[in-house]
PDB file of C-alpha atoms and ligand atoms in Angstrom:
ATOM      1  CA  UNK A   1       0.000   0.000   0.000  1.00 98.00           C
ATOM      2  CA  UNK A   2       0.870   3.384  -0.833  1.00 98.00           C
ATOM      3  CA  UNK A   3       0.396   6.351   1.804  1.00 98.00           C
ATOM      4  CA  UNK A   4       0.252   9.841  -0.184  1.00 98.00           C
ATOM      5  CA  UNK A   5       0.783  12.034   2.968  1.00 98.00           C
ATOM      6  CA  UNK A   6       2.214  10.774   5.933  1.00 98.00           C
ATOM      7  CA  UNK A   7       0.756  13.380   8.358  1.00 96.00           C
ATOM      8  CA  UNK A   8      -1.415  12.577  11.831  1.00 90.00           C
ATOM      9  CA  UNK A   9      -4.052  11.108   9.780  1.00 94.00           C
ATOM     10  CA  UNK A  10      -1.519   8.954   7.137  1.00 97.00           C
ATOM     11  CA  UNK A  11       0.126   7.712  10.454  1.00 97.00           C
ATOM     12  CA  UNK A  12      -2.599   6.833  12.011  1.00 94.00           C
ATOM     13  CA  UNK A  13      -3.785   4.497   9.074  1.00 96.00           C
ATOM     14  CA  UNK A  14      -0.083   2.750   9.269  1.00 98.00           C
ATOM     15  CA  UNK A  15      -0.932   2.247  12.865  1.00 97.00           C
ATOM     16  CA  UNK A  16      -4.244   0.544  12.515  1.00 95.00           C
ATOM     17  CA  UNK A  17      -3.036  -1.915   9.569  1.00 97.00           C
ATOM     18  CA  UNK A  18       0.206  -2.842  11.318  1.00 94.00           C
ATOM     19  CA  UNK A  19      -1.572  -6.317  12.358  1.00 97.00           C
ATOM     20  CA  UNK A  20      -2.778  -6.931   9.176  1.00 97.00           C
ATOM     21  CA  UNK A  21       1.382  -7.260   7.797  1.00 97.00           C
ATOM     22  CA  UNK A  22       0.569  -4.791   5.217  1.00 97.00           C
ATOM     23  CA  UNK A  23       3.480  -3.751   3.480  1.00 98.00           C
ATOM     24  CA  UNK A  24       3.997   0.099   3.429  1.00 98.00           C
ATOM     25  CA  UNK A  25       5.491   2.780   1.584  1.00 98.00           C
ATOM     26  CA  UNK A  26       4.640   6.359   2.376  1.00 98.00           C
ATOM     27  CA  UNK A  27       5.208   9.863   0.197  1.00 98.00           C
ATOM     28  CA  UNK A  28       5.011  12.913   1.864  1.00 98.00           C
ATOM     29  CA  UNK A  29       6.297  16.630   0.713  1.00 97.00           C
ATOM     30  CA  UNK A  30       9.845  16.243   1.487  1.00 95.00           C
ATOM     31  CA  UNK A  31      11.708  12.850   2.377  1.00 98.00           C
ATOM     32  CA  UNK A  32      13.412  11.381   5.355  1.00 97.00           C
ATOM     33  CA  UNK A  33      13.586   8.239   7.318  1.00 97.00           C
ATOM     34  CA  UNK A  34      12.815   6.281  10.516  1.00 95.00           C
ATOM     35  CA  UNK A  35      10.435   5.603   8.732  1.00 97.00           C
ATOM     36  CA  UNK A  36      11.616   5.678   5.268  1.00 98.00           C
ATOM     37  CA  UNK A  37       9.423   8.065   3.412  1.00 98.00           C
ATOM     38  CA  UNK A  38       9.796   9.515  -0.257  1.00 98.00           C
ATOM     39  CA  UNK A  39       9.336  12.736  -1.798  1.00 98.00           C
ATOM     40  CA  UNK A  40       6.686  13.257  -3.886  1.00 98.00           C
ATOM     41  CA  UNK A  41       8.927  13.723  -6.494  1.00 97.00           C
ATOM     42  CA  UNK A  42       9.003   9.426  -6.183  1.00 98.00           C
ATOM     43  CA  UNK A  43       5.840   9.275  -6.886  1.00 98.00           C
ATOM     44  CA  UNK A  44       5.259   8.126 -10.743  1.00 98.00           C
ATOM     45  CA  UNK A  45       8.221   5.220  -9.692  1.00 98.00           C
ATOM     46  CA  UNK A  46       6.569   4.344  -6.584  1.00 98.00           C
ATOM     47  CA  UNK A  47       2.828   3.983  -8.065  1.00 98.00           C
ATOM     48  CA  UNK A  48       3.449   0.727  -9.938  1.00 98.00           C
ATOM     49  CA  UNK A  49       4.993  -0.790  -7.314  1.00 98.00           C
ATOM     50  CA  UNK A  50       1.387  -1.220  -5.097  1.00 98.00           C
ATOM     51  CA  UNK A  51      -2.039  -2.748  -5.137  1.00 98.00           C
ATOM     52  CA  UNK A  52      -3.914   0.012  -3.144  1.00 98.00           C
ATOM     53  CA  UNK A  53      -3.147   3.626  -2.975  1.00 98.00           C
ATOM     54  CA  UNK A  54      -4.260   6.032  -0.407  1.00 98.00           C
ATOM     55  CA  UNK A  55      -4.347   9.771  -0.855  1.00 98.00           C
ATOM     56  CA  UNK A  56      -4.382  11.157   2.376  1.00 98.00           C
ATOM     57  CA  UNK A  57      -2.717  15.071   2.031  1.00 98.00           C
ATOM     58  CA  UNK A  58      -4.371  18.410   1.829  1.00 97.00           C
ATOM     59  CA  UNK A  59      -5.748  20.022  -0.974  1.00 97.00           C
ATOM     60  CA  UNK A  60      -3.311  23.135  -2.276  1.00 96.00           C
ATOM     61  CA  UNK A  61      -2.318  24.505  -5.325  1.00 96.00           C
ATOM     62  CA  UNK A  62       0.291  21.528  -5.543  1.00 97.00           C
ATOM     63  CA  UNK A  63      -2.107  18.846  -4.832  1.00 98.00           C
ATOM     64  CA  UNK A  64      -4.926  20.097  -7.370  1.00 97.00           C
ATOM     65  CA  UNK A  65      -4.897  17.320 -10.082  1.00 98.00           C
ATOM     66  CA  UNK A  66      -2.201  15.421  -8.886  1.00 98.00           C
ATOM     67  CA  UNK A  67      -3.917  12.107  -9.734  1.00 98.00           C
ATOM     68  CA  UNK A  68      -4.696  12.618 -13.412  1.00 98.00           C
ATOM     69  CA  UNK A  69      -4.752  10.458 -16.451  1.00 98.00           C
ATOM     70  CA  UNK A  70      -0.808   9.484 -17.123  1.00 98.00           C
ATOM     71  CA  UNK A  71      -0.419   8.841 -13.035  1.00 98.00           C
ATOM     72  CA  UNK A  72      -3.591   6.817 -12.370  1.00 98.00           C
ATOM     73  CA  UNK A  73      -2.329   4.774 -15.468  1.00 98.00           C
ATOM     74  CA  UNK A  74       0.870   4.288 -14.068  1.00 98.00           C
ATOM     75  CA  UNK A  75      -1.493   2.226 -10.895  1.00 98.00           C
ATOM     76  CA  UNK A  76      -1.132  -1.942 -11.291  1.00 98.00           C
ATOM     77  CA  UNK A  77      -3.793  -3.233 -13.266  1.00 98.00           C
ATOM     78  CA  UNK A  78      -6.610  -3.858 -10.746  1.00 98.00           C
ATOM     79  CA  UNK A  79      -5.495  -1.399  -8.174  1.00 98.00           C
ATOM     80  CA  UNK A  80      -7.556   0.292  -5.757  1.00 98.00           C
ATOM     81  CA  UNK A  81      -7.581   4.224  -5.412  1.00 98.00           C
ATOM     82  CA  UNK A  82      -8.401   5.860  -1.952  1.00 98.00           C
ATOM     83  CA  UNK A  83      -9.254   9.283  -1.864  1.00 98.00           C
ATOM     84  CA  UNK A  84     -10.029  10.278   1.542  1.00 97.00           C
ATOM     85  CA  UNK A  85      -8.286  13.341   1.304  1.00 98.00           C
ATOM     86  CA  UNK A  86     -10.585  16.237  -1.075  1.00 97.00           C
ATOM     87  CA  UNK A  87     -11.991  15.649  -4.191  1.00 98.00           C
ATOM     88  CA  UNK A  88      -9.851  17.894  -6.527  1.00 98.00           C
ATOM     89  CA  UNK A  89      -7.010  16.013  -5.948  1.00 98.00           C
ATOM     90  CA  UNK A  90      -7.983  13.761  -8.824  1.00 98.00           C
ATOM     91  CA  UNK A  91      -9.296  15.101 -11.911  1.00 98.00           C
ATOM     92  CA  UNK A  92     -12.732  13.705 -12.182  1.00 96.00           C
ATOM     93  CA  UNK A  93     -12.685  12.765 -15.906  1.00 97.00           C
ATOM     94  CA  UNK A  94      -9.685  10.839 -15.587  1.00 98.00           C
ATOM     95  CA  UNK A  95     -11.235   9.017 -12.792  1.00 98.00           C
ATOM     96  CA  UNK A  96     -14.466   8.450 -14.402  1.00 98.00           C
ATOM     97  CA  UNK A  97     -12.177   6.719 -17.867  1.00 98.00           C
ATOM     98  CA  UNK A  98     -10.134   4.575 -15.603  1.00 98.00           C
ATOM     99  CA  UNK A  99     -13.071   3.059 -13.544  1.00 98.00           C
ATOM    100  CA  UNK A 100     -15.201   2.598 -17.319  1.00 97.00           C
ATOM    101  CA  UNK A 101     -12.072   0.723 -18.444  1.00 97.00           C
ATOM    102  CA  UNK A 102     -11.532  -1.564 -16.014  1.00 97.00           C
ATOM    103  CA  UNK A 103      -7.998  -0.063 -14.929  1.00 96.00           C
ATOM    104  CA  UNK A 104      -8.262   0.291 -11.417  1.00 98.00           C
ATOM    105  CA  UNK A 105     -10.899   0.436  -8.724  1.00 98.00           C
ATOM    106  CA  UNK A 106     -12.123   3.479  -6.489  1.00 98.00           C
ATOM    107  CA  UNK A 107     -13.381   4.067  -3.178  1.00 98.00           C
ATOM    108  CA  UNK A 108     -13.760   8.123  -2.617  1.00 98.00           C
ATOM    109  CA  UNK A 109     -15.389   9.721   0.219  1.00 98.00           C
ATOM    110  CA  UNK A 110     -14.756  13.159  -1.365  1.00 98.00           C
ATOM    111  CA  UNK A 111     -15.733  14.026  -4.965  1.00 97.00           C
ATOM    112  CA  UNK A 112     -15.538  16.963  -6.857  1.00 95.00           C
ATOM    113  CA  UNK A 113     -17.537  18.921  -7.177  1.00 95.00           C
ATOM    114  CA  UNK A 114     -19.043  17.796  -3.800  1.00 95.00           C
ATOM    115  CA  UNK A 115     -21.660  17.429  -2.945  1.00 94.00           C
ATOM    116  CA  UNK A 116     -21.880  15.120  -5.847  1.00 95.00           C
ATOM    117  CA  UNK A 117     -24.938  16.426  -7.861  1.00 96.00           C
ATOM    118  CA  UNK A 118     -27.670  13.427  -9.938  1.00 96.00           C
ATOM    119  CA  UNK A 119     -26.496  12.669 -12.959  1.00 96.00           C
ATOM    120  CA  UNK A 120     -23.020  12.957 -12.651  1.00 96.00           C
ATOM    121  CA  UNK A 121     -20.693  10.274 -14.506  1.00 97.00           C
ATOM    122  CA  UNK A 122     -19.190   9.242 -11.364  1.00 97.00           C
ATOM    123  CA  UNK A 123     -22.548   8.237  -9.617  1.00 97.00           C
ATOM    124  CA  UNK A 124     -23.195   5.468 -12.557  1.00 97.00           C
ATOM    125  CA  UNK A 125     -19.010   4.444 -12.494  1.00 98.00           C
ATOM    126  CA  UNK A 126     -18.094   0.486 -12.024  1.00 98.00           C
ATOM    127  CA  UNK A 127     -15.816  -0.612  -9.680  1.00 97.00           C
ATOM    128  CA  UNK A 128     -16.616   2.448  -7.473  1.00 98.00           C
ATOM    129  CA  UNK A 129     -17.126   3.107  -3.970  1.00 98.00           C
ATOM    130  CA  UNK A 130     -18.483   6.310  -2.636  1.00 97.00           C
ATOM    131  CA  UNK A 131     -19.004   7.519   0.376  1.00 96.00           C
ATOM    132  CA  UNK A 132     -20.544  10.889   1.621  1.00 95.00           C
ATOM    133  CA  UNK A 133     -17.175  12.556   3.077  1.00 96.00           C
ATOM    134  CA  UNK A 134     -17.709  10.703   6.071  1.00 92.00           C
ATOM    135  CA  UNK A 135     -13.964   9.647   6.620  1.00 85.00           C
ATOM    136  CA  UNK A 136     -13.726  11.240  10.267  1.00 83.00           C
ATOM    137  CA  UNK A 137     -17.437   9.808  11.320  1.00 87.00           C
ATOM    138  CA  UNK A 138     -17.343   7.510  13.762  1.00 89.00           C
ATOM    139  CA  UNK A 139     -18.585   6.635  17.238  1.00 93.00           C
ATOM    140  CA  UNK A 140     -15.370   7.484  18.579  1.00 92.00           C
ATOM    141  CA  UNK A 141     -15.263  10.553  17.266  1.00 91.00           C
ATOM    142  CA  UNK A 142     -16.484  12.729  20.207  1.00 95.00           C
ATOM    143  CA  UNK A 143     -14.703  11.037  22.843  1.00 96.00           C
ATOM    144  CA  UNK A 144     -11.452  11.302  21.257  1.00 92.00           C
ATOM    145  CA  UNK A 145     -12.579  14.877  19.955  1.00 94.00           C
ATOM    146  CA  UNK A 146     -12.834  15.581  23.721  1.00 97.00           C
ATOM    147  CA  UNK A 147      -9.225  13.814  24.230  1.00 97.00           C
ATOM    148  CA  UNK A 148      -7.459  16.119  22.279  1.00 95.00           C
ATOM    149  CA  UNK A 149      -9.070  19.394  23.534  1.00 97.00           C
ATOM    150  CA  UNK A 150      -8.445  18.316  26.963  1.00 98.00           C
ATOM    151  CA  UNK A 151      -4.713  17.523  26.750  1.00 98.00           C
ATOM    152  CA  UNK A 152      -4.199  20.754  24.076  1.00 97.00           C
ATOM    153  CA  UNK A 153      -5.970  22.747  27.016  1.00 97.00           C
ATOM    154  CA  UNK A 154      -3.954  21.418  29.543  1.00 98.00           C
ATOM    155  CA  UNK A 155      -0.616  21.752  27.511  1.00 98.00           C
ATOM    156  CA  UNK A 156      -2.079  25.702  26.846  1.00 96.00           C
ATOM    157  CA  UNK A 157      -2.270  26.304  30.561  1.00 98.00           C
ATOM    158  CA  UNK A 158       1.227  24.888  31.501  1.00 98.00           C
ATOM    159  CA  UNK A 159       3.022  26.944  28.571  1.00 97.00           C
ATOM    160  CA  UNK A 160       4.091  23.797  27.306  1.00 98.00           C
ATOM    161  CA  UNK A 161       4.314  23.112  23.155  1.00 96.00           C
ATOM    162  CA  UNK A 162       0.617  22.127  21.678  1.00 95.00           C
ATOM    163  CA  UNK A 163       0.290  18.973  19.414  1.00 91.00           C
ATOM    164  CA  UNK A 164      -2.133  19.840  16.912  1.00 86.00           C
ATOM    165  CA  UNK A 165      -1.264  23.513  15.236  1.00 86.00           C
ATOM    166  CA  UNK A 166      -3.475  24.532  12.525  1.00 83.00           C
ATOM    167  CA  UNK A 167      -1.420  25.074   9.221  1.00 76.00           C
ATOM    168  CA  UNK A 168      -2.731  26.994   6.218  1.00 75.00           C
ATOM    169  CA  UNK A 169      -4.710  24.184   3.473  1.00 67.00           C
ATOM    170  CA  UNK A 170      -7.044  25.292   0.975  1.00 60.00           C
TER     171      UNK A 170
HETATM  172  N1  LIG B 201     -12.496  12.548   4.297  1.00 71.87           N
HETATM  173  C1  LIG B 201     -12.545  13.176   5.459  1.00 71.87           C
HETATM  174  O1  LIG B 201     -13.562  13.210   6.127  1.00 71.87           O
HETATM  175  C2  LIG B 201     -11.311  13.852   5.967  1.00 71.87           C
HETATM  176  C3  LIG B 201     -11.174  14.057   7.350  1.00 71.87           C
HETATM  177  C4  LIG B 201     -10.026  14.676   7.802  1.00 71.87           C
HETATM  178  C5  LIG B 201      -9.023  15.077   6.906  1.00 71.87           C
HETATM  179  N2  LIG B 201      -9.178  14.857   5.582  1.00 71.87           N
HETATM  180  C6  LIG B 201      -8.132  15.272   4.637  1.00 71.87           C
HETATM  181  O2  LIG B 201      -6.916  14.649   5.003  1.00 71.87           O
HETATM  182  C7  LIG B 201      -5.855  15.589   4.869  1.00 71.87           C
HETATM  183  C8  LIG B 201      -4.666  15.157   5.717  1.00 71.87           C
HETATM  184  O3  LIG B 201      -4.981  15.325   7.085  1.00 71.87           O
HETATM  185  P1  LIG B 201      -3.826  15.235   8.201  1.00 71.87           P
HETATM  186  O4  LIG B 201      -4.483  15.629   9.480  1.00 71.87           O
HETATM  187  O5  LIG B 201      -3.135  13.898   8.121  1.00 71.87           O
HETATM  188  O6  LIG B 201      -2.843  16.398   7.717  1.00 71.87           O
HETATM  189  P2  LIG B 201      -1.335  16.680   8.146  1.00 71.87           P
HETATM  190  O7  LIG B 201      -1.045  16.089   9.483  1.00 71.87           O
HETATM  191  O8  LIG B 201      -1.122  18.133   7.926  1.00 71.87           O
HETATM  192  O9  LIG B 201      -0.491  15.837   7.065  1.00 71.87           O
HETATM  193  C9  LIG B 201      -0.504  16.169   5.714  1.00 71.87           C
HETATM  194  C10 LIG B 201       0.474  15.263   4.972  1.00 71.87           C
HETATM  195  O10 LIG B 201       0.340  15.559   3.574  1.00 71.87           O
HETATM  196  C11 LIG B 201       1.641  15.817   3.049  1.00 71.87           C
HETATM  197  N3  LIG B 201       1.583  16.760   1.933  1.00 71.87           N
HETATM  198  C12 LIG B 201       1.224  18.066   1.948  1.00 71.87           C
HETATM  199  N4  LIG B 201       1.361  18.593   0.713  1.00 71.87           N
HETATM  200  C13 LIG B 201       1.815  17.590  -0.071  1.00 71.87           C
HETATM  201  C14 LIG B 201       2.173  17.504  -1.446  1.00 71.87           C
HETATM  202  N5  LIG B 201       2.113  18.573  -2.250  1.00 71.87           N
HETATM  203  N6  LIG B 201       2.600  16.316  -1.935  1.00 71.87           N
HETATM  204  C15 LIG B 201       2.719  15.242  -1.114  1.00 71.87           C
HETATM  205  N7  LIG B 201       2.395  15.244   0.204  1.00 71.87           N
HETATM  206  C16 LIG B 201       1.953  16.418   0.708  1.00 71.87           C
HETATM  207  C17 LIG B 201       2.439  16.404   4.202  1.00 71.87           C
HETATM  208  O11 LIG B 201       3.833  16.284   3.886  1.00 71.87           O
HETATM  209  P3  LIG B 201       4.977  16.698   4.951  1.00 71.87           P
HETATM  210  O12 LIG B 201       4.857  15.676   6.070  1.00 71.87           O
HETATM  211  O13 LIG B 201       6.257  16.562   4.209  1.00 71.87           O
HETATM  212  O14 LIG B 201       4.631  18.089   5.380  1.00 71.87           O
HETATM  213  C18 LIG B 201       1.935  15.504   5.344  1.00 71.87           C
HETATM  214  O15 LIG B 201       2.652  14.292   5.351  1.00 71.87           O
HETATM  215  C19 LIG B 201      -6.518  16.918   5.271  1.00 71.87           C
HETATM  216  O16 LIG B 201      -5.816  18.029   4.735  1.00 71.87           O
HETATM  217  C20 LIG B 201      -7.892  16.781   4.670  1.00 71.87           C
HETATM  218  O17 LIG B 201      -7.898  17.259   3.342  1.00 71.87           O
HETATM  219  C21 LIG B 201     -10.295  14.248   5.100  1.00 71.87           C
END
C-alpha cells in the first residue's frame, strides 16, 4: 500500500493496519527516514509498485490534479484508489475513464464537485465506492474529539508546546 501524505491522519492508518502485515510505503512533501518516506517527487516510480493507494494530504495549489490520467495509469492493473483526502485532488474525468475501463478500482469519500450532484458520470461508475465525506465519522469521534481538547488545554495552561497547530490548506 501506498500512503500519499504521511501526516497525523496517514500515520494513524499505518498504525491501525500494522496487524494486518501490510506492506507500506509512504510519500510525503519532502523525504526522510525512521520511517523511510519519499518525496513526492518518487511518486510516478513508486505507483506501480502497489495494489492500493491512499491519498491522504491536503488540498493546495500543488495537490490540485495530482492524480490525473498518465499517473492513475501508471497504478497496477486492478489497483484500488483511496481518496479520503478532497476531491480535486484527482481530476474527475480521468477518474471516471479509468473506472469505465476496467484499470483500477475506487473508493472516494470526497468528490468533486461535492456534494456530488444526480447525474453525474461518477454516480453510474463500475468498480466504485463512494461515500458521503464521512472519513472522520465515527462513534469514537467525540470522545477522542474531547481527548485532544483536553490535553491541548492542559498543555495551553502549563506553557508547554501544543500537538495539533493549525497550518494553512485550501
Ligand atoms: N475525508 C474526510 O472526512 C477527511 C477528514 C479529515 C481530513 N481529511 C483530509 O486529510 C488531509 C490530511 O490530514 P492530516 O491531518 O493527516 O494532515 P497533516 O497532518 O497536515 O499531514 C498532511 C500530509 O500531507 C503531506 N503533503 C502536503 N502537501 C503535499 C504535497 N504537495 N505532496 C505530497 N504530500 C503532501 C504532508 O507532507 P509533509 O509531512 O512533508 O509536510 C503531510 O505528510 C486533510 O488536509 C484533509 O484534506 C479528510
Amino acid at each position: 500500500m501506498l500512503l500519499v501524505g504521511y501526516g497525523s491522519i496517514g500515520k494513524e492508518i499505518e498504525r491501525m493496519l500494522v496487524p494486518f502485515q501490510v506492506n507500506i510505503l509512504r510519500v510525503a512533501r519532502s523525504a526522510r527516514t525512521q520511517p523511510e518516506v519519499y518525496a513526492v517527487s518518487e511518486l510516478d516510480s513508486l505507483l506501480p509498485q502497489v495494489e492500493v493507494v491512499v491519498l491522504i494530504l491536503p488540498f493546495t495549489d500543488e495537490t490540485r490534479g495530482l492524480f490525473g490520467s498518465r499517473r492513475l495509469a501508471l497504478m497496477q492493473q486492478g489497483a484500488l484508489l483511496v481518496n479520503a483526502a478532497r476531491g480535486p485532488i484527482v481530476q474527475p474525468d480521468a477518474l471516471v475513464e479509468a473506472l469505465h475501463s476496467g484499470r483500477i478500482r475506487a473508493a472516494i469519500d470526497v468528490t468533486d464537485p461535492e456534494p456530488l450532484p444526480e447525474g453525474h458520470p461518477l454516480w453510474s461508475c463500475p468498480n466504485l465506492l463512494i461515500t458521503p465525506h464521512i472519513g472522520g465519522s465515527s462513534v469514537q469521534f467525540t470522545p477522542r474529539a474531547l481527548r485532544i481538547a483536553a490535553g491541548e488545554l492542559h498543555r495551553y495552561i502549563k506553557g508547554e508546546p501544543l500537538q495539533n497547530m493549525v497550518q494553512m490548506a485550501i
